[in-house]
Short mmCIF file of C-alpha atoms and ligand atoms in Angstrom, two decimals:
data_model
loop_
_atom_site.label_atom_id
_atom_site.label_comp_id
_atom_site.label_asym_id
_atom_site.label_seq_id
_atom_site.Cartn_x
_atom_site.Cartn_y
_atom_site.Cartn_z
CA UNK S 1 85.89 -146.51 -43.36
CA UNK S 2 86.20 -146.84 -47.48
CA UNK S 3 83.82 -144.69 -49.41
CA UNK S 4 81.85 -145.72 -51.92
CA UNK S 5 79.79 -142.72 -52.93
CA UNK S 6 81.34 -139.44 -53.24
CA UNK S 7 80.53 -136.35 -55.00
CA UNK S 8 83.38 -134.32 -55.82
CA UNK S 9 82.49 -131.08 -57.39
CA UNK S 10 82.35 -132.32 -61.52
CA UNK S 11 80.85 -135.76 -60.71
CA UNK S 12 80.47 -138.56 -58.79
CA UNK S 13 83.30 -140.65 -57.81
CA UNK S 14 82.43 -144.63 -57.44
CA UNK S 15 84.80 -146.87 -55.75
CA UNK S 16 84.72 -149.93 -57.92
CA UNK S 17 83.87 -152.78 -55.93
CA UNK S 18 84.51 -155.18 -58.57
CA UNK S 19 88.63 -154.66 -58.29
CA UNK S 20 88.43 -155.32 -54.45
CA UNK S 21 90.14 -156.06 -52.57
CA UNK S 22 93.21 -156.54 -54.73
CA UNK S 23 92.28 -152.44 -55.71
CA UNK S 24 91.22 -149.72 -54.55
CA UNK S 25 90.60 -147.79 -57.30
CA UNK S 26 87.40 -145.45 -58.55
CA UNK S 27 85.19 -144.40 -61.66
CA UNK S 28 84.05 -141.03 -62.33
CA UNK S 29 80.88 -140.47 -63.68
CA UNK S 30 80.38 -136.90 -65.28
CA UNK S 31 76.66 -137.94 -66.94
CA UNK S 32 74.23 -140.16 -65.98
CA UNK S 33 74.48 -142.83 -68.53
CA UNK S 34 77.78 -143.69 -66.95
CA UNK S 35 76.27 -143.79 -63.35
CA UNK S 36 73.35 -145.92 -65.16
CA UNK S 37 76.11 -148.49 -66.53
CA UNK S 38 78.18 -148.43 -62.78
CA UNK S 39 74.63 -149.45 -61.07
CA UNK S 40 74.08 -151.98 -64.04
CA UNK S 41 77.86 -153.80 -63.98
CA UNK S 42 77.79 -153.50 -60.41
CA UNK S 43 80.61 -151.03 -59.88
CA UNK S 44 77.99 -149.70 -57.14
CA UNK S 45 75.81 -152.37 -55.72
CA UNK S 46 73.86 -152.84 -52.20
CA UNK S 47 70.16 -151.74 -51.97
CA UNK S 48 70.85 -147.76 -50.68
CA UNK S 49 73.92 -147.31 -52.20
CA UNK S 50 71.80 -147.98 -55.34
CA UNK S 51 68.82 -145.66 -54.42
CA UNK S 52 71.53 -143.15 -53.29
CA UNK S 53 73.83 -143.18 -56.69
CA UNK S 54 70.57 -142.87 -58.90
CA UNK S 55 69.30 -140.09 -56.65
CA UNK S 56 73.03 -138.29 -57.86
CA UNK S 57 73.13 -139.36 -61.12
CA UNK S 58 69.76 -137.75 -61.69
CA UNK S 59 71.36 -134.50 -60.44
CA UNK S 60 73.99 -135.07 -62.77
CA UNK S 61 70.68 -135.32 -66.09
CA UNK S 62 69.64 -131.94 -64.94
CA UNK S 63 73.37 -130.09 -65.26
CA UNK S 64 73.12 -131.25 -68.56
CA UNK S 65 69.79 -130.57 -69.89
CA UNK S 66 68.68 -130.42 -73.51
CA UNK S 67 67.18 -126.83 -74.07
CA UNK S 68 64.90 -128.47 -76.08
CA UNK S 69 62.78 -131.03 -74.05
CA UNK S 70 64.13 -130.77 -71.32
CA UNK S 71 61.58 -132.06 -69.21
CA UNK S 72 61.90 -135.10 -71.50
CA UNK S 73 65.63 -135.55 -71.46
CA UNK S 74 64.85 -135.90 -67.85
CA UNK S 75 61.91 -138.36 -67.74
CA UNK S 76 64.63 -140.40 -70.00
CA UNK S 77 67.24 -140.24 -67.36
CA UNK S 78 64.63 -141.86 -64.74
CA UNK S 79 63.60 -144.37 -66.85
CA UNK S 80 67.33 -145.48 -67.74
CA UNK S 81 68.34 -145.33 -64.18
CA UNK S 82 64.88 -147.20 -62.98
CA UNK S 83 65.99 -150.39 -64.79
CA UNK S 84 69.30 -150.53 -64.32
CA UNK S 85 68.77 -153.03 -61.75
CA UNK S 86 65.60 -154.78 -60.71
CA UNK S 87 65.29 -155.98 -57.20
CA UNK S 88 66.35 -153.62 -54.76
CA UNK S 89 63.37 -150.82 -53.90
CA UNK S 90 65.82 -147.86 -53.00
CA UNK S 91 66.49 -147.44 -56.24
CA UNK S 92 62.72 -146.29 -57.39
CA UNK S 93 62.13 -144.98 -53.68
CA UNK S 94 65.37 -142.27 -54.62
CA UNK S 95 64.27 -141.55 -57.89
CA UNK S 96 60.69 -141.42 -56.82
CA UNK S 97 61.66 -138.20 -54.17
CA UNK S 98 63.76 -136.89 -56.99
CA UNK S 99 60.79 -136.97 -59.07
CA UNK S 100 59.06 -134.94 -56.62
CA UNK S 101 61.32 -132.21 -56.50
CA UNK S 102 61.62 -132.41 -60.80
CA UNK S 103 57.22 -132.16 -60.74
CA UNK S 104 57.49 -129.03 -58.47
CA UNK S 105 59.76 -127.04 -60.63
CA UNK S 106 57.75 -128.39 -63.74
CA UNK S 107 54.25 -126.92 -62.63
CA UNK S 108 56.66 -123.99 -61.79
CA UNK S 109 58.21 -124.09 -65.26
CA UNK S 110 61.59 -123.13 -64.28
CA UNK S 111 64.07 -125.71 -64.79
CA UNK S 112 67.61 -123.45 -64.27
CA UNK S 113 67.66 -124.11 -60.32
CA UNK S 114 66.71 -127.85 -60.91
CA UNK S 115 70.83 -128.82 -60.85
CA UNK S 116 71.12 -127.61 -57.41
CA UNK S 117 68.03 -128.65 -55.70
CA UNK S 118 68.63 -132.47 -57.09
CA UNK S 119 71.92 -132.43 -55.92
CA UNK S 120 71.50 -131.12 -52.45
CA UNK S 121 68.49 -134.04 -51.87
CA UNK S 122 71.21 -136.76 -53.05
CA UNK S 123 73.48 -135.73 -50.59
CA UNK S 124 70.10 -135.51 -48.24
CA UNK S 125 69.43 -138.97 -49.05
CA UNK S 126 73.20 -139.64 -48.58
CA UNK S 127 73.31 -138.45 -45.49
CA UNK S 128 69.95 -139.25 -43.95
CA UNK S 129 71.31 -143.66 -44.79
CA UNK S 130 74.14 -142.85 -42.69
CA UNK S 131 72.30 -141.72 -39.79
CA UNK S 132 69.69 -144.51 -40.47
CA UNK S 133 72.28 -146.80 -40.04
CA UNK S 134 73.76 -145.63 -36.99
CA UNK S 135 70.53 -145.79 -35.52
CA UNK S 136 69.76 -149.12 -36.63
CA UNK S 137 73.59 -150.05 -35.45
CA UNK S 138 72.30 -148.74 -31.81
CA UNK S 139 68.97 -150.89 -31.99
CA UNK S 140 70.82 -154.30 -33.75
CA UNK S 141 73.21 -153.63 -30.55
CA UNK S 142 70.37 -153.77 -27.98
CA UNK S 143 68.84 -157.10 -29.29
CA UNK S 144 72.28 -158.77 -28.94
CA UNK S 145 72.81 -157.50 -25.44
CA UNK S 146 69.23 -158.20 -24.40
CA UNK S 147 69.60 -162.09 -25.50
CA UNK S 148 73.41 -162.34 -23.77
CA UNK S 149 73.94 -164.31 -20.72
CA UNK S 150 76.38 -162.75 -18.13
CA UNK S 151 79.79 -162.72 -19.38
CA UNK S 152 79.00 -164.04 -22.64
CA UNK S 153 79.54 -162.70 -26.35
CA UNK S 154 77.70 -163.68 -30.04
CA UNK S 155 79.12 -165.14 -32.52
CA UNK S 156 77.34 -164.11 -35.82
CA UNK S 157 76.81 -165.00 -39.06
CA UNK S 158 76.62 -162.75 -41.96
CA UNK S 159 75.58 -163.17 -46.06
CA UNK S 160 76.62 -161.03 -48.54
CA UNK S 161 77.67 -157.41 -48.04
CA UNK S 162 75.62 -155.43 -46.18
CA UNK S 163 78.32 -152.76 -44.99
CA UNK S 164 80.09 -149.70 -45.90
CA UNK S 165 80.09 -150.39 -49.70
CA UNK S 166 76.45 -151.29 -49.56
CA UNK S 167 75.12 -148.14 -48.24
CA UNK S 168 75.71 -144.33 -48.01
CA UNK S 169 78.13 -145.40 -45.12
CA UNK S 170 78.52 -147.54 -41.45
CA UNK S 171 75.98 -150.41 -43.07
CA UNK S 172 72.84 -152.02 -41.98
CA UNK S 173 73.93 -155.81 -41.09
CA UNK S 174 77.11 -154.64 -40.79
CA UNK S 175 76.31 -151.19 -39.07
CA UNK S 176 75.06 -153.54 -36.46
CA UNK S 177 78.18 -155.82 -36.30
CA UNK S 178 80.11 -152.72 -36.09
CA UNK S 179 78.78 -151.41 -33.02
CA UNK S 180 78.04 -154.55 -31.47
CA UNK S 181 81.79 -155.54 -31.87
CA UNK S 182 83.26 -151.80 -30.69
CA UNK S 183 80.50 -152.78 -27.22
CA UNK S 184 82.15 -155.81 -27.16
CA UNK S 185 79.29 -158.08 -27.48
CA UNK S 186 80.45 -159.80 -30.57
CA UNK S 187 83.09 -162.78 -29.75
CA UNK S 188 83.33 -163.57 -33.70
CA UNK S 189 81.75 -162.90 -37.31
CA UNK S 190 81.32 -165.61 -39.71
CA UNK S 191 80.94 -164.49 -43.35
CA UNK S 192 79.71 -166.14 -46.45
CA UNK S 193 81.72 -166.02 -49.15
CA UNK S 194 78.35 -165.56 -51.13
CA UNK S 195 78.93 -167.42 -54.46
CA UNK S 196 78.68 -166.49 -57.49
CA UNK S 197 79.32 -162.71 -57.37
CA UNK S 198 81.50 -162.90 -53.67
CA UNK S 199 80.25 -160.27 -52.06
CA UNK S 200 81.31 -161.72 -48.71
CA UNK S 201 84.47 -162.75 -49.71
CA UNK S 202 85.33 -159.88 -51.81
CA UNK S 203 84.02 -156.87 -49.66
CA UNK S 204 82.83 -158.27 -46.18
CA UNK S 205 86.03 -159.84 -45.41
CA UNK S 206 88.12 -156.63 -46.93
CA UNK S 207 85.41 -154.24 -45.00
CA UNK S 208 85.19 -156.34 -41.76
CA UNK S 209 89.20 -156.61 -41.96
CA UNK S 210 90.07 -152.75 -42.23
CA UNK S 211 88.42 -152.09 -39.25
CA UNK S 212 89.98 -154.53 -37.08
CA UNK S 213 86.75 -156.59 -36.58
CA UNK S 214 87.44 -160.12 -36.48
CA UNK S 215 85.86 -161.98 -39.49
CA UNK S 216 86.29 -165.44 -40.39
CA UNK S 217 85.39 -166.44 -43.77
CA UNK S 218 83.32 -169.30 -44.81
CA UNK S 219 82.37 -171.00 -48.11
CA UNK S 220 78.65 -170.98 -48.18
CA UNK S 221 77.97 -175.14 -47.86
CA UNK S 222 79.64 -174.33 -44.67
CA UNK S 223 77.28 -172.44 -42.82
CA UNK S 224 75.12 -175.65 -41.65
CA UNK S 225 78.28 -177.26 -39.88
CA UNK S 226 79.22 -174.08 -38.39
CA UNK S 227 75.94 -173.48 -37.33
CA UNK S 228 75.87 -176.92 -35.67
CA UNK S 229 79.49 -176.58 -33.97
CA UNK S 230 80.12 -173.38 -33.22
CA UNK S 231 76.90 -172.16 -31.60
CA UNK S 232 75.13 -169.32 -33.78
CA UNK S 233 73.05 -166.37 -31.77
CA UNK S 234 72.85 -164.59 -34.58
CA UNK S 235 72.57 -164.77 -38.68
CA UNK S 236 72.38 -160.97 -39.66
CA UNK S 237 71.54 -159.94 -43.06
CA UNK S 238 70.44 -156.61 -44.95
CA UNK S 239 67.36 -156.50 -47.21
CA UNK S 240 67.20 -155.58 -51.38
CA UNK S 241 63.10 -155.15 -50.57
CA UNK S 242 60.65 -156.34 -47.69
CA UNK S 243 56.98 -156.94 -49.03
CA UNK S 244 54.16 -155.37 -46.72
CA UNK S 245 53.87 -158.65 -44.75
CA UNK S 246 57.55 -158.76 -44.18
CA UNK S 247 58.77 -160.95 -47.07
CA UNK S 248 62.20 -160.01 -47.39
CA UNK S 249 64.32 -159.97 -50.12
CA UNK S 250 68.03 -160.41 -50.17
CA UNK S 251 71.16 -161.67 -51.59
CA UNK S 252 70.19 -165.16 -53.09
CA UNK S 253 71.12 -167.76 -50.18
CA UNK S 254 69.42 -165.91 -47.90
CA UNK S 255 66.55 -167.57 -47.64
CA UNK S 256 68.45 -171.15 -47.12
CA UNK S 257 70.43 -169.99 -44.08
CA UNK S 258 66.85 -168.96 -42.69
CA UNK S 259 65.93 -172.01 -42.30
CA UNK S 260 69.31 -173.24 -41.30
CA UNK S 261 68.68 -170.79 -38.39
CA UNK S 262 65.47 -172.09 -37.82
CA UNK S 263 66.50 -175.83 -37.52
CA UNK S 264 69.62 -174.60 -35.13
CA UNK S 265 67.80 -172.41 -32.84
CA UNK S 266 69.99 -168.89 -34.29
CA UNK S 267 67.41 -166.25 -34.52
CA UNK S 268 67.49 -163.92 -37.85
CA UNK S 269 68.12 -160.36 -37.95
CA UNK S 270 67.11 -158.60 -41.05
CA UNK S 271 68.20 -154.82 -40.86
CA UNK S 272 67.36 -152.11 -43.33
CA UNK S 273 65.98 -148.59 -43.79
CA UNK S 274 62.56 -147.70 -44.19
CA UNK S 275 63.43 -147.05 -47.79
CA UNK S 276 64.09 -150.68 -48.35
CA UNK S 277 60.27 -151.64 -47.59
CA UNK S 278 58.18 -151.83 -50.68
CA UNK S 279 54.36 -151.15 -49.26
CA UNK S 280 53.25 -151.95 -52.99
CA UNK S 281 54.59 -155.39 -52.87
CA UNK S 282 51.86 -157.29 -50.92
CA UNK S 283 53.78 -160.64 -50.25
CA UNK S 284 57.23 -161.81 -51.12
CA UNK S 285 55.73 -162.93 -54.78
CA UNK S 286 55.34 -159.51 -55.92
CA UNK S 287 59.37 -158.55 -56.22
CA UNK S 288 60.93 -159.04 -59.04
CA UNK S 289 63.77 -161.08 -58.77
CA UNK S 290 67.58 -160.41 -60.92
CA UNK S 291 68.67 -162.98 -63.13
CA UNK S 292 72.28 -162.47 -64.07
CA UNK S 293 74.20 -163.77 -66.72
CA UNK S 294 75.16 -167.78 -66.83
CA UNK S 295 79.16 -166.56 -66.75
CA UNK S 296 78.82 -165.60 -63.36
CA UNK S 297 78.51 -168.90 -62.45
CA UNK S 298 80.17 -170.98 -64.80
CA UNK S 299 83.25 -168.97 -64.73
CA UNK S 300 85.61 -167.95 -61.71
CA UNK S 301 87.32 -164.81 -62.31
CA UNK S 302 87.78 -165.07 -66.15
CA UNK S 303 88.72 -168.71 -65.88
CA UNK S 304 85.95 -171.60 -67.05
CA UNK S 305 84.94 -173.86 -63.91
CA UNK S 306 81.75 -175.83 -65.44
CA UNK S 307 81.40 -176.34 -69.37
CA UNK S 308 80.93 -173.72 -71.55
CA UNK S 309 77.61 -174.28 -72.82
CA UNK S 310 76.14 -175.52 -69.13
CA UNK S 311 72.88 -174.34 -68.74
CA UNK S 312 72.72 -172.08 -65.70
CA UNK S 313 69.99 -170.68 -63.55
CA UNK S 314 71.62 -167.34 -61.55
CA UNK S 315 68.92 -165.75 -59.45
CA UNK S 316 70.93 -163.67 -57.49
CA UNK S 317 68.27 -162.94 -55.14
CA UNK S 318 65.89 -165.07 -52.92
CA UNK S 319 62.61 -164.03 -50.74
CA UNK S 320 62.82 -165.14 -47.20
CA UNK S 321 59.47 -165.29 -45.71
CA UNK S 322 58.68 -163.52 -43.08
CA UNK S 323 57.73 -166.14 -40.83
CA UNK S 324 61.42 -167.47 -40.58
CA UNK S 325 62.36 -163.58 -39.79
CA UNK S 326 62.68 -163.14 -35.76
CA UNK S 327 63.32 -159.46 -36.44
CA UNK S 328 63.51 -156.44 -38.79
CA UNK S 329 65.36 -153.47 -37.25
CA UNK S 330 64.53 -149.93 -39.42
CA UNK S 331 65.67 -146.54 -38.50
CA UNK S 332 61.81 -146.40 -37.10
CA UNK S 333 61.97 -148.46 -34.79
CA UNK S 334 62.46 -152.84 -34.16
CA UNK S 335 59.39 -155.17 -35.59
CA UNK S 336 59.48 -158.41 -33.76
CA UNK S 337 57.72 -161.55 -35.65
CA UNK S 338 56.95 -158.98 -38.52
CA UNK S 339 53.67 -159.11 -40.06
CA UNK S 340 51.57 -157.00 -42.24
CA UNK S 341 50.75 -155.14 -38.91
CA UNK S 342 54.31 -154.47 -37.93
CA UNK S 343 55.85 -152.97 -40.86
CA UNK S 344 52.13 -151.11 -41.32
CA UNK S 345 53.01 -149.94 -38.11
CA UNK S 346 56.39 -148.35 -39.12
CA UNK S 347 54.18 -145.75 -41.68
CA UNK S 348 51.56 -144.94 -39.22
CA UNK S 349 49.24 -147.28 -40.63
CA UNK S 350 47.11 -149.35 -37.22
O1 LIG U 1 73.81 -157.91 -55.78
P1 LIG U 1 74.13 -156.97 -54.67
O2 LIG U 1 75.56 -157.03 -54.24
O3 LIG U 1 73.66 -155.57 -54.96
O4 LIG U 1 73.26 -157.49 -53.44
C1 LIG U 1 73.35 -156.83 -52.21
C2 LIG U 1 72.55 -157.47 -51.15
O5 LIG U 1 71.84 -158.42 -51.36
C3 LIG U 1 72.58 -156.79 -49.81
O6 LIG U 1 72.44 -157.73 -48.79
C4 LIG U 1 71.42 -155.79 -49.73
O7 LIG U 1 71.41 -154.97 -50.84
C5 LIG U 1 71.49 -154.96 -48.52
S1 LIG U 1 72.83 -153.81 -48.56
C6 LIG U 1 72.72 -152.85 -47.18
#
């Protein structure tokens, strides 16, 4: 499996998912105004792989503090990192525990360990979203099998990418794709090609591919008809946030092959970490959604495919609401038609 997230002693090392698949090639960050420009130009994308680079590239503000201010230096590192993309929660959930560890050696006043102690939770977080998503791959497994009939095997639908790249490793949609496929309950995956950015084209496809997991790839206005012909169990998506009453968040054309679902009788899997739920955001109309630039979508690849002055609208996120949501798998545990009470459930809350 490719990784996307490495630390390698002076830095971090990025694979930049905007050369695949035609590249493989990576981008070392040695401070964190480079790791705040890879999350921003999308070099790193996917909700934890977010959370997870911002949780190193504060590591990476504190080898290189200012021995005047520090303390400042460092609240200026959060704040650059905090907006370097909008939607997806992991990113202020990682900084958020870094914070915690930066206000304990504050009130303590020493600030010489602070390196270490940074870096050693981002690899904590790093490797805590790996074993999330094994677990979560176990669970997504389950619901397939449970739903089988004898001697039969899912075809699935995926949007986006919610693998590898996405995360600190394995995936969440596609941590559950993996391990259904290596049980043998997955006959075929369909992705989206997910216009405008291609995240399905570009990196589910190449992810799906490398590991000998067979992947067909679909242009998006395709998924109705192949919902309609080819007999969907299963559209399986990751999350950028999920509101309090399950309101989720994700890659923009999410939300549309929801309902598709709906109509078709596939059910919808959303599967993400813990970390991915936002308990501030009461309903899907509290999360901010990412508007990217127009030349995302009137350009392909460097090359003009609408007008050059076109207005453009490019949300690049949409809220699926929870009531078109059959079920969100977490590391915790598997919420079935979530609700405010379900994913209260998941924190303890009755
Ligand atoms: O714009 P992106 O590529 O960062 O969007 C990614 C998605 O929408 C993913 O589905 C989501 O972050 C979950 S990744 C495990």
């Amino acid at each position: 499996m490719v990784k996307a997230i490495e630390w390698v002693g002076a830095g971090l090392r990025l694979l930049d998912q905007r050369a695949l698949p035609e590249q493989e090639c990576f981008i070392d960050c040695a401070d964190w105004r480079a790791v705040e420009q890879a999350i921003r130009t999308m070099v790193v994308r996917g909700a934890p792989a977010i959370g997870i680079t911002a949780a190193y590239g504060m590591a990476l503000a504190a080898r290189d503090l200012p021995t005047e201010d520090p303390w400042l230096a460092l609240d200026e590192a959060a704040q650059g990192l905090a907006l370097s993309r909008p939607t997806a929660v992991n990113l202020g959930w990682a900084l958020a525990r870094q914070h915690a560890v930066i206000a304990e050696c504050r009130t303590g006043g020493a600030s010489e360990d602070l390196f270490h102690r940074l870096l050693a939770q981002a690899q904590a977080i790093h490797a805590e979203d790996i074993q999330a998503n094994q677990t979560m791959g176990h669970l997504g497994a389950d619901l397939i099998r449970q739903r089988l009939k004898a001697g039969e095997r899912a075809r699935v639908l995926t949007h986006c990418n919610a693998g590898a790249l996405a995360t600190g490793g394995f995936g969440t949609a596609l941590g559950v794709i993996r391990q259904g496929w290596s049980e043998g309950l997955i006959e075929q995956v369909f992705a989206d090609e997910t216009r405008p950015w291609l995240q399905g084209g570009r990196l589910t496809a190449y992810e799906l591919a490398k590991d000998n997991i067979g992947v067909t790839l679909i242009a998006d206005v395709a998924a109705a008809h192949i919902m309609a012909t080819r007999g969907i169990h299963w559209v399986i998506v990751g999350a950028d946030r999920i509101a309090a009453n399950g309101d989720t968040a994700n890659k923009i054309g999410t939300y549309g092959l929801a309902i598709l679902a709906r109509y078709h009788g596939a059910r919808l899997m959303v599967v993400a970490p813990t970390s991915t739920i936002d308990l501030n955001a009461a309903t899907g109309h509290d999360i901010p959604i990412e508007d990217r630039e127009a030349d995302e979508v009137r350009q392909f690849r460097g090359q003009w495919v609408a007008p050059r002055q076109v207005a453009v609208a490019n949300p690049v996120f949409d809220v699926t609401p929870a009531a078109l949501i059959d079920v969100i798998v977490t590391e915790k545990g598997v919420i079935e038609a979530p609700g405010i009470r379900g994913i209260g459930s998941l924190f303890g809350q009755s």
